[in-house]
Amino acid sequence: MKLESYAQGRWTTGSGEQVQMRDAATGVVVATASSEGLDFGGILDHARTVGGAALRAMTVHERAVAVKEMAADLMAHREDFADLSYATGATAADRQYDVEGGIITARVLSSTARQQLPNAHVIHDGPPVGLSRDGSFIGQHVYSPRRGVMVQINAYNFPVWGMLEKLAPALIAGVPSVVKPAPQTAYLTAAVVRRIIQAGHLPEGALQLVVGDPGELLDHVGSQDVVAFTGSAATARTLKTHPAILAAGTQFSAEQDSLNCAILGPDAGPGTPEFDLYVREVVAEITAKAGQRCTCIRRVLVPRQHGDAVADAIGAALADVVVGDPRLEDTRVGAMVTTQQRDAVREAVATLRRHAELIIGDPDHVEPRGADADAGAFLAPMVLRADDAWAPALHSVEAFGPVATIIPFDDLDEAVALAGAGDGSLVGSLFTNDRTVAAQVVAGTAAHHGRLHMVNRDVARSQSGHGSPMPTMVHGGPGRAGGGEELGGVRGILHLMQRTALQGPPSLITAATGTWLPGADATVTEVHPMAKTLEEIAIGDQVVIGPREVTLADIEAFAHSTGDHFYAHMDADAVADHPFFEGRVAHGYLLLSYAAGMFVHAPKGPLLANQGLNDLHFGVPFYPGDTMTVTLTAKQKSPRTDQPYGEVRWDTRITNQEGQEVASYELLTVVAKGDAG
Ligand code: NAP
């Protein structure tokens, strides 16, 4: 099979055979690829001008729906990728991480975006900021799509997840992608891209694929582009200093290797559930994907007194592990991706053996089940055990295969220091049932990690696993891990957009962003805005209700009906020396409840439900005899693309008879569209 690139709207093969890809277990050639003759400048331009323009014309929700549909189609076709996934050396369980894991990541990000971001082109970041005394000049931070392209340079070990976890947030952010998979497993990435293109849920230009040598692809990146790199720290060093990236100031995000640790709490000795969970996790990490996961536990940090017990338990658990043809059902450790990668791991193990004893496994001997040990890239799981915890190689040499080292510590301070000796990791885990241990380890190691994973007996069944990045949690880590920050729910999306501080009069900022800000023009409408359909509501529609007096009897009735007899509402003597109330005050919730009663449009209509409120602030105290006025202004509309309704946010302000603000909040409602209302 000669792989094709998908470039400028068509499938095309480069001339020659730059890259040859072999089945990891059999050594048989699976595919060849070449990028020779591709117009790299044209490809990036096509992404920016065709794909980017089409994506920017869509709203955030429209783009998220396209991602959802893409994910649903891939899920329906996931079995089509099984044969190619086996060829990468992955077992069926490994494939779940890569193929299903990638698809689910895209699906979760789509749904998170539709839940947490407005269906808009521009996204507000936080509340407006006052920049003048009279409110006529304000500031508002906003996010908008970059006008460039994301160039994905991916590692070989997750040919599907690695692409989808970047593609989904980029698409939702409105940024097209050009994917350059690692040569060893590009055939699987190419098959998934082909399916995505065939399914047709993405606009043309939103996704292109370059297989073969990256050539001068990076020579063409510009100031609006993002290079999203995943791979080794060594390659990242070369790429981030690429002249074009430096010259244009291109955003460069790196997800690199790291020497992740798992700490066994001093309390979690043999016989505790945490000990068993720890051993199970270490074994799962060494064996999954034949240890070729960037998040894999490399440093097994154990209290010195538990070293023997941990070594014995890991040895016992690994004794039954089958290494072999990934296609066989009982194979737990498939093949490494290539014999070159296997040899690189052997070399790394040789280096580690100068500082630690190899207690489990043999780098030069394995009898793979159902496969030829010479033709395929097989390695037996290996565990080393160090005596000198501080030998630098233990904290710097990544054996990117089924390898981990048991490292002893004498006390928790030393464990914390050892965790940091990795110089920045994607993830660290802690197995303890002692809260003080958890507090000390988090305080001491959080700064060295992108993610800290804590496990005790209570989460034995529910925990997601040390090595599994969650779509809603940040993936990335400081220092050696690359400093990147991917996923994390909407964070990963916003990370790919440009944040701009807009300054100006509220009316212009409102016009530019489609979200009403205090001080912008508002229209008191004849029809109550809450009686209007989603389409009929205009941003800035306003209703002013009041004044309504609140008496002492009202306050007492509210106290009796709710049971809220707090002294500041009910006891004049007790409140006499209060630092800022000058007597009994109305309940804040009374004001909210009365406000709801004042602005409600009671008859059945397009307004379907009240979803809650945001940013509630109580202002000046409200005393018996004061009068309240409510001003409700339509602030933002977010029509659902796939539902007969949408969300409407209302700026809500309660003022007293002197015009002072007593309470302000954002009211969230669900309103039917016209044809459904
Ligand atoms: P790698 O050798 O660093 O290669 C990564 C990618 O960089 C490949 O696509 C490679 O393609 C490309 N590349 C290398 N030189 C290039 C150049 N001059 N211009 C453009 N592209 C270039 O890493 P790998 O062996 O594929 O992956 C294993 C490593 O990745 C491990 O160290 C692992 O820890 C790390 N990893 C990290 C994460 C994470 O999320 N942090 C995830 C997975 C893997 P070519 O070979 O075609 O140049």
Short mmCIF file of C-alpha atoms in Angstrom, two decimals, residues 550-565 569-570 585-594:
data_model
loop_
_atom_site.label_atom_id
_atom_site.label_comp_id
_atom_site.label_asym_id
_atom_site.label_seq_id
_atom_site.Cartn_x
_atom_site.Cartn_y
_atom_site.Cartn_z
CA VAL A 550 -40.66 45.66 51.12
CA THR A 551 -42.08 45.94 54.62
CA LEU A 552 -41.07 44.44 57.95
CA ALA A 553 -44.10 42.17 57.64
CA ASP A 554 -42.76 40.92 54.29
CA ILE A 555 -39.41 40.10 55.90
CA GLU A 556 -41.06 38.27 58.77
CA ALA A 557 -43.36 36.34 56.48
CA PHE A 558 -40.35 35.31 54.37
CA ALA A 559 -38.47 34.23 57.50
CA HIS A 560 -41.38 32.11 58.66
CA SER A 561 -42.04 30.49 55.31
CA THR A 562 -38.38 29.66 54.60
CA GLY A 563 -37.20 29.05 58.17
CA ASP A 564 -34.41 31.61 57.72
CA HIS A 565 -34.53 33.43 61.07
CA HIS A 569 -33.31 39.93 59.56
CA MET A 570 -35.21 39.24 62.76
CA VAL A 585 -32.26 44.00 56.72
CA ALA A 586 -34.19 42.04 54.12
CA HIS A 587 -32.93 38.58 53.18
CA GLY A 588 -30.92 38.56 49.97
CA TYR A 589 -33.02 35.60 48.84
CA LEU A 590 -36.18 37.59 49.54
CA LEU A 591 -34.97 40.17 47.03
CA LEU A 592 -34.24 37.47 44.45
CA SER A 593 -37.60 35.81 45.03
CA TYR A 594 -39.50 39.09 44.85
#
